[in-house]
Short mmCIF file of C-alpha atoms in Angstrom, two decimals:
data_model
loop_
_atom_site.label_atom_id
_atom_site.label_comp_id
_atom_site.label_asym_id
_atom_site.label_seq_id
_atom_site.Cartn_x
_atom_site.Cartn_y
_atom_site.Cartn_z
CA MET L 1098 128.44 -124.64 91.44
CA LYS L 1099 126.35 -125.85 94.96
CA PHE L 1100 127.77 -126.08 98.60
CA LEU L 1101 126.27 -126.79 101.92
CA HIS L 1102 126.82 -124.56 105.20
CA THR L 1103 126.66 -125.41 108.71
CA SER L 1104 128.36 -124.80 111.66
CA ASP L 1105 127.38 -125.24 115.58
CA TRP L 1106 126.70 -128.59 115.78
CA HIS L 1107 128.19 -128.92 119.58
CA ILE L 1108 127.98 -132.48 119.32
CA GLY L 1109 128.00 -133.62 123.45
CA LYS L 1110 126.20 -130.30 124.14
CA THR L 1111 124.18 -131.90 127.60
CA LEU L 1112 120.87 -129.72 128.81
CA LYS L 1113 120.85 -129.96 132.87
CA GLY L 1114 121.77 -133.21 132.23
CA ARG L 1115 119.61 -135.26 129.88
CA ASN L 1116 122.09 -136.90 127.30
CA ARG L 1117 121.40 -135.35 124.18
CA LEU L 1118 123.86 -137.65 121.13
CA ASP L 1119 120.53 -139.57 120.00
CA GLU L 1120 118.87 -136.42 118.75
CA GLN L 1121 122.52 -135.45 117.82
CA ARG L 1122 122.88 -138.33 115.34
CA ALA L 1123 119.59 -137.90 114.03
CA VAL L 1124 120.22 -134.00 113.07
CA LEU L 1125 123.28 -134.75 111.72
CA GLY L 1126 121.49 -137.62 109.75
CA GLU L 1127 119.17 -135.28 108.45
CA VAL L 1128 122.13 -133.10 107.30
CA VAL L 1129 123.88 -135.92 105.78
CA ARG L 1130 120.50 -137.07 104.15
CA ILE L 1131 119.71 -133.70 103.08
CA ALA L 1132 123.68 -133.46 101.60
CA ARG L 1133 123.35 -136.57 99.59
CA GLU L 1134 119.95 -135.27 97.74
CA GLU L 1135 121.08 -131.86 97.52
CA GLN L 1136 124.79 -133.16 95.62
CA PHE L 1137 126.57 -130.67 96.79
CA ASP L 1138 130.23 -129.99 95.56
CA ALA L 1139 131.16 -128.55 98.83
CA ILE L 1140 130.60 -129.06 102.44
CA LEU L 1141 131.22 -125.77 104.81
CA VAL L 1142 131.19 -126.76 108.56
CA ALA L 1143 132.41 -123.44 110.31
CA GLY L 1144 133.26 -124.48 114.08
CA ASP L 1145 132.21 -125.83 116.83
CA LEU L 1146 131.93 -128.87 116.21
CA TYR L 1147 132.14 -130.23 119.82
CA GLU L 1148 130.52 -128.62 122.94
CA THR L 1149 133.73 -128.94 124.88
CA SER L 1150 137.26 -128.93 124.66
CA ALA L 1151 137.51 -132.31 125.86
CA PRO L 1152 134.48 -134.42 123.83
CA SER L 1153 133.33 -137.87 124.48
CA ALA L 1154 134.92 -140.99 122.82
CA ALA L 1155 131.25 -141.46 121.92
CA ALA L 1156 130.94 -137.59 120.62
CA GLN L 1157 134.30 -137.79 118.61
CA GLU L 1158 132.82 -140.79 117.21
CA LEU L 1159 129.23 -139.46 115.42
CA VAL L 1160 131.16 -136.48 114.48
CA VAL L 1161 133.87 -138.26 112.34
CA ARG L 1162 130.81 -140.82 110.98
CA ALA L 1163 129.11 -137.28 109.85
CA LEU L 1164 132.37 -135.79 108.36
CA MET L 1165 133.05 -139.07 106.45
CA ALA L 1166 129.35 -139.75 105.35
CA LEU L 1167 129.46 -135.80 104.70
CA ARG L 1168 132.66 -137.42 102.04
CA GLU L 1169 131.28 -140.13 101.28
CA THR L 1170 128.12 -138.08 99.14
CA GLY L 1171 131.72 -136.24 96.58
CA ALA L 1172 131.54 -133.37 98.05
CA GLU L 1173 134.60 -131.38 99.32
CA VAL L 1174 134.57 -130.84 102.94
CA VAL L 1175 135.72 -127.94 104.97
CA ALA L 1176 136.17 -127.93 108.70
CA ILE L 1177 137.48 -125.71 111.10
CA ALA L 1178 137.95 -125.01 114.38
CA GLY L 1179 135.59 -122.89 117.16
CA ASN L 1180 135.69 -121.75 120.55
CA HIS L 1181 134.41 -124.52 121.18
CA ASP L 1182 136.40 -126.80 120.48
CA HIS L 1183 139.70 -128.00 121.04
CA ALA L 1184 142.45 -126.48 117.79
CA ALA L 1185 145.80 -128.11 118.99
CA THR L 1186 143.09 -131.58 118.58
CA PHE L 1187 142.13 -131.29 115.23
CA GLU L 1188 146.02 -130.50 113.92
CA ALA L 1189 146.73 -133.73 115.68
CA TYR L 1190 144.51 -135.24 113.37
CA ARG L 1191 145.02 -133.00 110.32
CA PRO L 1192 146.95 -135.51 108.48
CA LEU L 1193 145.18 -138.60 109.18
CA LEU L 1194 141.52 -136.31 108.32
CA LYS L 1195 142.94 -135.51 105.13
CA ALA L 1196 143.74 -139.37 104.38
CA ALA L 1197 139.93 -139.63 104.19
CA GLY L 1198 139.79 -136.22 102.00
CA ILE L 1199 138.67 -133.84 104.52
CA GLN L 1200 140.15 -130.70 105.24
CA LEU L 1201 139.90 -129.74 109.11
CA THR L 1202 141.75 -127.67 109.84
CA GLY L 1203 142.38 -125.90 114.21
CA ASP L 1204 144.84 -123.10 113.87
CA PRO L 1205 144.93 -120.47 111.85
CA ARG L 1206 147.68 -121.02 108.85
CA PRO L 1207 149.09 -119.09 106.10
CA VAL L 1208 147.96 -119.85 102.76
CA HIS L 1209 150.82 -121.74 101.03
CA ASP L 1210 150.32 -124.25 104.26
CA GLY L 1211 145.89 -124.84 104.72
CA GLY L 1212 145.01 -121.31 104.70
CA VAL L 1213 143.59 -120.92 101.92
CA PHE L 1214 142.13 -124.52 100.52
CA SER L 1215 141.52 -125.34 96.74
CA PHE L 1216 139.90 -127.72 94.16
CA ASP L 1217 137.63 -128.22 90.65
CA ALA L 1218 134.34 -128.66 91.41
CA ARG L 1219 132.28 -131.81 90.63
CA SER L 1220 129.71 -130.61 88.97
CA THR L 1221 131.49 -126.97 87.14
CA GLY L 1222 135.15 -128.33 86.79
CA GLU L 1223 135.79 -124.30 88.44
CA ARG L 1224 137.91 -123.45 90.32
CA VAL L 1225 137.42 -122.95 93.60
CA ASN L 1226 139.38 -121.03 96.72
CA VAL L 1227 138.04 -121.50 100.50
CA ALA L 1228 140.11 -119.11 103.15
CA VAL L 1229 139.82 -120.64 106.44
CA LEU L 1230 139.83 -118.99 110.29
CA PRO L 1231 139.43 -120.40 113.34
CA PHE L 1232 138.51 -118.87 116.18
CA LEU L 1233 141.10 -116.83 117.66
CA SER L 1234 140.79 -115.75 121.50
CA GLN L 1235 142.18 -112.22 121.91
CA ARG L 1236 145.57 -113.61 123.16
CA TYR L 1237 145.99 -115.72 120.04
CA ALA L 1238 144.90 -113.27 117.45
CA VAL L 1239 148.40 -110.58 117.88
CA ARG L 1240 150.08 -113.81 117.28
CA ALA L 1241 148.34 -115.71 114.48
CA ALA L 1242 148.63 -112.11 112.82
CA GLU L 1243 152.38 -112.38 113.18
CA LEU L 1244 152.70 -115.37 112.36
CA LEU L 1245 150.13 -115.60 108.66
CA THR L 1246 151.89 -111.77 108.16
CA GLY L 1247 155.28 -112.07 109.01
CA THR L 1248 154.79 -107.98 110.48
CA PRO L 1249 156.29 -108.14 113.49
CA ALA L 1250 153.48 -106.59 115.66
CA ASP L 1251 154.52 -103.54 117.55
CA ASN L 1252 151.81 -102.98 120.10
CA VAL L 1253 148.59 -105.38 120.73
CA GLY L 1254 146.24 -103.37 118.52
CA GLU L 1255 142.62 -103.86 118.61
CA TYR L 1256 141.65 -107.37 118.04
CA ASP L 1257 139.10 -106.48 114.57
CA GLN L 1258 142.79 -105.31 113.59
CA ARG L 1259 144.55 -108.24 113.26
CA VAL L 1260 141.83 -110.33 112.11
CA ARG L 1261 141.55 -107.88 108.94
CA ASP L 1262 145.89 -108.61 108.93
CA ILE L 1263 144.73 -112.39 108.92
CA LEU L 1264 141.87 -112.05 106.35
CA ALA L 1265 143.62 -110.23 104.55
CA HIS L 1266 146.57 -112.04 104.06
CA LEU L 1267 144.91 -115.60 103.68
CA LYS L 1268 142.74 -113.13 100.17
CA THR L 1269 146.27 -113.26 98.06
CA GLY L 1270 145.48 -116.91 97.84
CA PHE L 1271 141.95 -116.37 95.91
CA THR L 1272 142.43 -116.30 92.20
CA PRO L 1273 140.70 -114.24 88.85
CA GLY L 1274 137.42 -116.70 87.47
CA ALA L 1275 137.27 -118.78 90.29
CA VAL L 1276 135.13 -118.72 93.34
CA ASN L 1277 136.22 -116.88 95.97
CA LEU L 1278 135.13 -118.00 99.83
CA VAL L 1279 135.54 -117.25 103.40
CA MET L 1280 134.73 -119.72 106.01
CA ALA L 1281 135.35 -118.33 108.81
CA HIS L 1282 134.01 -118.98 113.25
CA LEU L 1283 133.72 -115.40 115.13
CA THR L 1284 131.32 -112.55 116.06
CA VAL L 1285 130.62 -110.17 113.31
CA THR L 1286 129.82 -106.17 114.89
CA GLY L 1287 125.89 -106.54 115.07
CA GLY L 1288 124.79 -109.76 114.57
CA THR L 1289 122.54 -111.42 117.56
CA MET L 1290 122.74 -113.83 119.86
CA GLY L 1291 121.13 -117.32 119.09
CA GLY L 1292 120.70 -117.43 123.52
CA GLY L 1293 123.56 -120.35 123.89
CA GLU L 1294 126.46 -119.10 123.15
CA ARG L 1295 129.56 -117.80 125.38
CA ALA L 1296 129.38 -114.14 125.85
CA ALA L 1297 133.08 -113.37 126.66
CA GLN L 1298 133.26 -114.53 123.59
CA SER L 1299 131.14 -113.29 121.43
CA ILE L 1300 130.89 -109.65 122.54
CA PHE L 1301 133.57 -107.01 124.14
CA GLU L 1302 136.82 -106.53 121.84
CA TYR L 1303 135.68 -110.27 120.29
CA HIS L 1304 133.49 -108.34 117.40
CA VAL L 1305 134.08 -107.78 114.06
CA PRO L 1306 133.36 -104.94 111.64
CA ALA L 1307 131.50 -106.66 108.52
CA THR L 1308 133.77 -104.25 106.10
CA ALA L 1309 136.34 -106.32 106.78
CA PHE L 1310 135.54 -108.85 104.57
CA GLY L 1311 135.85 -107.04 101.79
CA ALA L 1312 134.41 -106.90 98.47
CA ASP L 1313 135.95 -109.99 97.17
CA PRO L 1314 134.34 -113.20 98.72
CA HIS L 1315 131.89 -114.59 96.88
CA TYR L 1316 130.23 -115.56 100.13
CA VAL L 1317 131.58 -115.62 103.31
CA ALA L 1318 130.41 -118.68 105.35
CA LEU L 1319 129.77 -118.37 109.32
CA GLY L 1320 129.66 -119.41 113.03
CA HIS L 1321 129.73 -119.28 115.76
CA LEU L 1322 126.83 -117.17 116.92
CA HIS L 1323 124.12 -119.73 116.65
CA ARG L 1324 120.93 -117.66 114.81
CA ARG L 1325 120.39 -117.57 111.44
CA GLN L 1326 121.16 -114.05 109.98
CA SER L 1327 123.07 -112.24 107.38
CA LEU L 1328 124.49 -109.22 107.78
CA PRO L 1329 125.15 -106.17 105.39
CA ALA L 1330 127.96 -105.93 103.94
CA ALA L 1331 129.69 -106.05 100.50
CA CYS L 1332 129.72 -109.52 99.87
CA PRO L 1333 127.50 -111.89 101.42
CA VAL L 1334 127.88 -112.12 104.85
CA HIS L 1335 125.74 -114.98 106.55
CA TYR L 1336 126.51 -117.27 109.69
CA SER L 1337 123.50 -120.64 109.18
CA GLY L 1338 123.61 -120.79 113.19
CA SER L 1339 123.24 -123.52 114.54
CA PRO L 1340 121.48 -126.69 113.87
CA PHE L 1341 119.41 -127.81 116.01
CA ALA L 1342 118.73 -125.78 120.05
CA VAL L 1343 121.65 -125.60 122.30
CA ASP L 1344 119.33 -124.43 125.36
CA PHE L 1345 116.16 -123.03 126.52
CA GLY L 1346 117.37 -118.93 124.89
CA GLU L 1347 117.56 -120.17 121.82
CA GLN L 1348 113.78 -122.31 121.71
CA ASP L 1349 112.66 -119.94 119.09
CA ASN L 1350 116.08 -119.99 116.18
CA THR L 1351 115.22 -121.45 114.09
CA SER L 1352 116.84 -124.95 112.98
CA VAL L 1353 118.36 -124.82 108.98
CA VAL L 1354 121.44 -125.48 107.14
CA LEU L 1355 122.45 -123.29 104.38
CA SER L 1356 122.64 -123.84 100.75
CA VAL L 1357 124.38 -121.55 98.89
CA GLU L 1358 124.73 -121.89 94.22
CA VAL L 1359 127.69 -119.20 93.21
CA SER L 1360 129.40 -118.84 89.95
CA PRO L 1361 132.81 -116.79 89.24
CA THR L 1362 130.90 -113.91 87.62
CA THR L 1363 126.96 -114.71 89.11
CA PRO L 1364 126.37 -113.26 92.32
CA ALA L 1365 125.33 -116.21 95.65
CA LYS L 1366 122.00 -117.34 95.52
CA ILE L 1367 121.18 -118.41 99.70
CA THR L 1368 118.40 -120.94 100.62
CA ASP L 1369 117.62 -122.09 104.04
CA ILE L 1370 116.46 -126.06 104.28
CA PRO L 1371 114.98 -126.50 107.05
CA LEU L 1372 116.20 -129.56 110.15
CA LYS L 1373 113.31 -131.26 111.68
CA ALA L 1374 115.00 -134.17 113.31
CA GLY L 1375 115.86 -131.89 116.69
CA ARG L 1376 113.87 -131.86 119.66
CA LYS L 1377 111.98 -128.39 120.10
CA LEU L 1378 112.31 -126.08 123.51
CA ARG L 1379 109.67 -125.03 125.10
CA THR L 1380 108.98 -123.20 128.16
CA VAL L 1381 105.55 -122.99 129.67
CA HIS L 1382 103.86 -121.17 132.66
CA GLY L 1383 100.89 -122.88 135.03
CA THR L 1384 99.80 -124.56 138.35
CA VAL L 1385 100.71 -128.49 138.80
CA ALA L 1386 97.15 -129.03 137.12
CA GLU L 1387 97.04 -127.25 134.95
CA LEU L 1388 100.20 -127.81 133.30
CA THR L 1389 99.32 -131.59 134.10
CA ALA L 1390 95.99 -131.57 131.67
CA ARG L 1391 98.61 -129.69 128.91
CA ALA L 1392 100.55 -132.64 129.00
CA ALA L 1393 99.83 -134.39 125.40
CA GLU L 1394 100.00 -131.29 123.99
CA PHE L 1395 103.35 -130.72 124.84
CA GLY L 1396 104.49 -134.48 123.54
CA GLU L 1397 108.36 -135.08 123.01
CA ASP L 1398 109.06 -131.51 123.85
CA TYR L 1399 112.17 -130.94 126.15
CA LEU L 1400 110.39 -128.07 128.71
CA ARG L 1401 111.71 -124.77 131.28
CA VAL L 1402 108.40 -125.13 133.78
CA TYR L 1403 108.17 -122.15 135.63
CA LEU L 1404 105.42 -122.81 137.86
CA ARG L 1405 102.39 -120.03 139.34
CA GLU L 1406 101.94 -121.27 142.54
CA PRO L 1407 103.64 -121.08 145.93
CA THR L 1408 106.58 -123.91 146.80
CA ARG L 1409 105.47 -126.69 149.18
CA ALA L 1410 107.31 -129.85 149.30
CA GLY L 1411 106.90 -132.97 147.48
CA LEU L 1412 106.08 -130.20 143.96
CA ARG L 1413 108.77 -130.86 141.78
CA GLU L 1414 108.19 -134.64 142.20
CA GLU L 1415 104.93 -133.35 140.52
CA ILE L 1416 105.62 -131.84 138.34
CA GLN L 1417 108.99 -134.77 136.60
CA GLU L 1418 105.61 -137.45 137.06
CA ALA L 1419 103.37 -135.94 135.27
CA LEU L 1420 106.09 -134.65 132.74
CA PRO L 1421 109.21 -136.56 132.98
CA ASN L 1422 110.55 -134.05 129.94
CA ALA L 1423 110.60 -130.90 132.48
CA LEU L 1424 114.23 -130.61 132.41
CA GLU L 1425 114.45 -127.56 134.67
CA ILE L 1426 111.42 -126.83 137.07
CA ARG L 1427 111.65 -122.88 138.56
CA ILE L 1428 108.32 -121.46 141.20
CA ASP L 1429 107.35 -118.21 138.49
CA PRO L 1430 108.72 -114.91 140.30
CA GLU L 1431 105.04 -113.63 141.11
CA PHE L 1432 104.60 -116.35 143.89
CA ALA L 1433 109.10 -116.98 144.97
CA ALA L 1434 109.34 -116.09 148.23
CA PRO L 1435 112.47 -114.23 147.57
CA VAL L 1436 115.98 -115.53 149.23
CA THR L 1437 117.79 -112.83 150.59
CA THR L 1438 120.85 -112.77 152.70
CA SER L 1439 121.74 -110.69 156.81
CA ASN L 1440 122.30 -107.28 154.84
CA GLY L 1441 119.01 -107.66 152.43
CA ASP L 1442 121.27 -108.90 149.37
CA ARG L 1443 120.01 -112.36 146.96
CA ALA L 1444 121.69 -115.23 148.53
CA VAL L 1445 125.23 -115.58 146.57
CA ALA L 1446 123.62 -119.04 144.92
CA ASP L 1447 121.32 -117.30 143.38
CA ARG L 1448 123.61 -114.67 141.77
CA SER L 1449 126.16 -115.82 138.94
CA PRO L 1450 129.06 -115.51 139.03
CA GLY L 1451 129.58 -111.95 137.06
CA GLU L 1452 126.51 -110.76 139.33
CA LEU L 1453 128.88 -111.48 142.15
CA PHE L 1454 132.48 -109.89 140.57
CA ALA L 1455 130.41 -106.65 139.72
CA SER L 1456 128.81 -107.41 142.73
CA TYR L 1457 132.56 -106.73 144.33
CA CYS L 1458 134.10 -104.00 142.08
CA VAL L 1459 130.85 -101.47 143.31
CA GLU L 1460 131.55 -102.37 146.26
CA ARG L 1461 135.34 -101.81 145.81
CA THR L 1462 134.12 -98.24 144.09
CA ILE L 1463 135.18 -99.95 140.90
CA GLU L 1464 133.80 -98.11 137.94
CA ASP L 1465 135.90 -99.60 135.00
CA LYS L 1466 133.49 -101.05 132.79
CA ARG L 1467 136.89 -102.73 130.65
CA VAL L 1468 137.46 -104.24 134.24
CA GLN L 1469 134.29 -106.37 134.95
CA ALA L 1470 134.60 -107.76 130.71
CA LEU L 1471 138.16 -108.50 131.15
CA PHE L 1472 136.81 -110.63 133.78
CA ALA L 1473 133.70 -112.47 132.12
CA ARG L 1474 136.70 -112.69 129.37
CA LEU L 1475 138.80 -114.86 131.33
CA HIS L 1476 136.27 -116.73 133.58
CA ASP L 1477 135.11 -117.84 129.91
CA GLU L 1478 138.15 -119.02 129.30
CA GLU L 1479 139.17 -121.07 132.28
CA THR L 1480 135.52 -123.03 132.31
CA SER L 1481 135.84 -123.61 128.69
CA GLY L 1482 139.61 -125.77 128.01
CA VAL L 1483 139.76 -122.77 125.47
#
């Protein structure tokens, strides 16, 4: 039997104020086309369908239409919430999408109540069990573990242990002679960041070792890290990565969906299927004259420009006229005059909230790294709506 694994669509994501819905529509259209051609038994969407927890109506329409189009290929469609999605909204729409044949899960659920979705593959008639684990914040992990395992927690414990407990419970829904899958939205220890993730929800105490999945699953479909990669483990553990470059930090990533062929008695065979619909992101360096001369070379790529000449009046306008797809324009640090405060520090406007808080800790002689980790996590949670 054959599955398609995709994740981290981030529909509604803008880039430096540029609306990318048309591009995202083209990317999802390419995924649907691949699904029609390959005739998968199931489509696994491992979280972060949206960029924000309050997506626009246009973004929601695009995602719903894409899910329905995937279902119309005859494949089972199974999707979970990621850290960018609003879990409660996913749960609210769960019954409606279920009526359309789409399995949508926002919160971790017990095996007997949607934690494991089971069906017979249309290609072979063999049983498939998909254990689903949406994104868990640190503060919700303990409550979810108690809910699913029925065991009160005497203390908060470690995040990874709570996830292990939940996975152990979900795997009780696996059956002999079936293909047993896990789909989750989380960070596996040793995974490589793609470049556009929310750092505080990917690092610190949010790591889960690959050993947490055990040897039981035939395949583990992951979302959260935007770079296509596999992790060493007792079973196949793979991130599909985002189907397009979400931010300039991802400009060198390869965008793919994964085709997974497996049977109850044979190992999974994973094939990368490249995606070409997304626009390329590119970082370029040079003078105005040099970059203007290269304009045809850049085509429709979105650009991050580092100008290798001192700032002057009208410089930004010259670049924007020559390169309309230049979304970010900066002076190369070699040519930039440093902006400092009266005491010699960089201006506040040039520093991130994390840098400002780190400076505050230095001033107050606070040397506990856990304090900065907590600040980063809380800042991400407050600014993301999670």
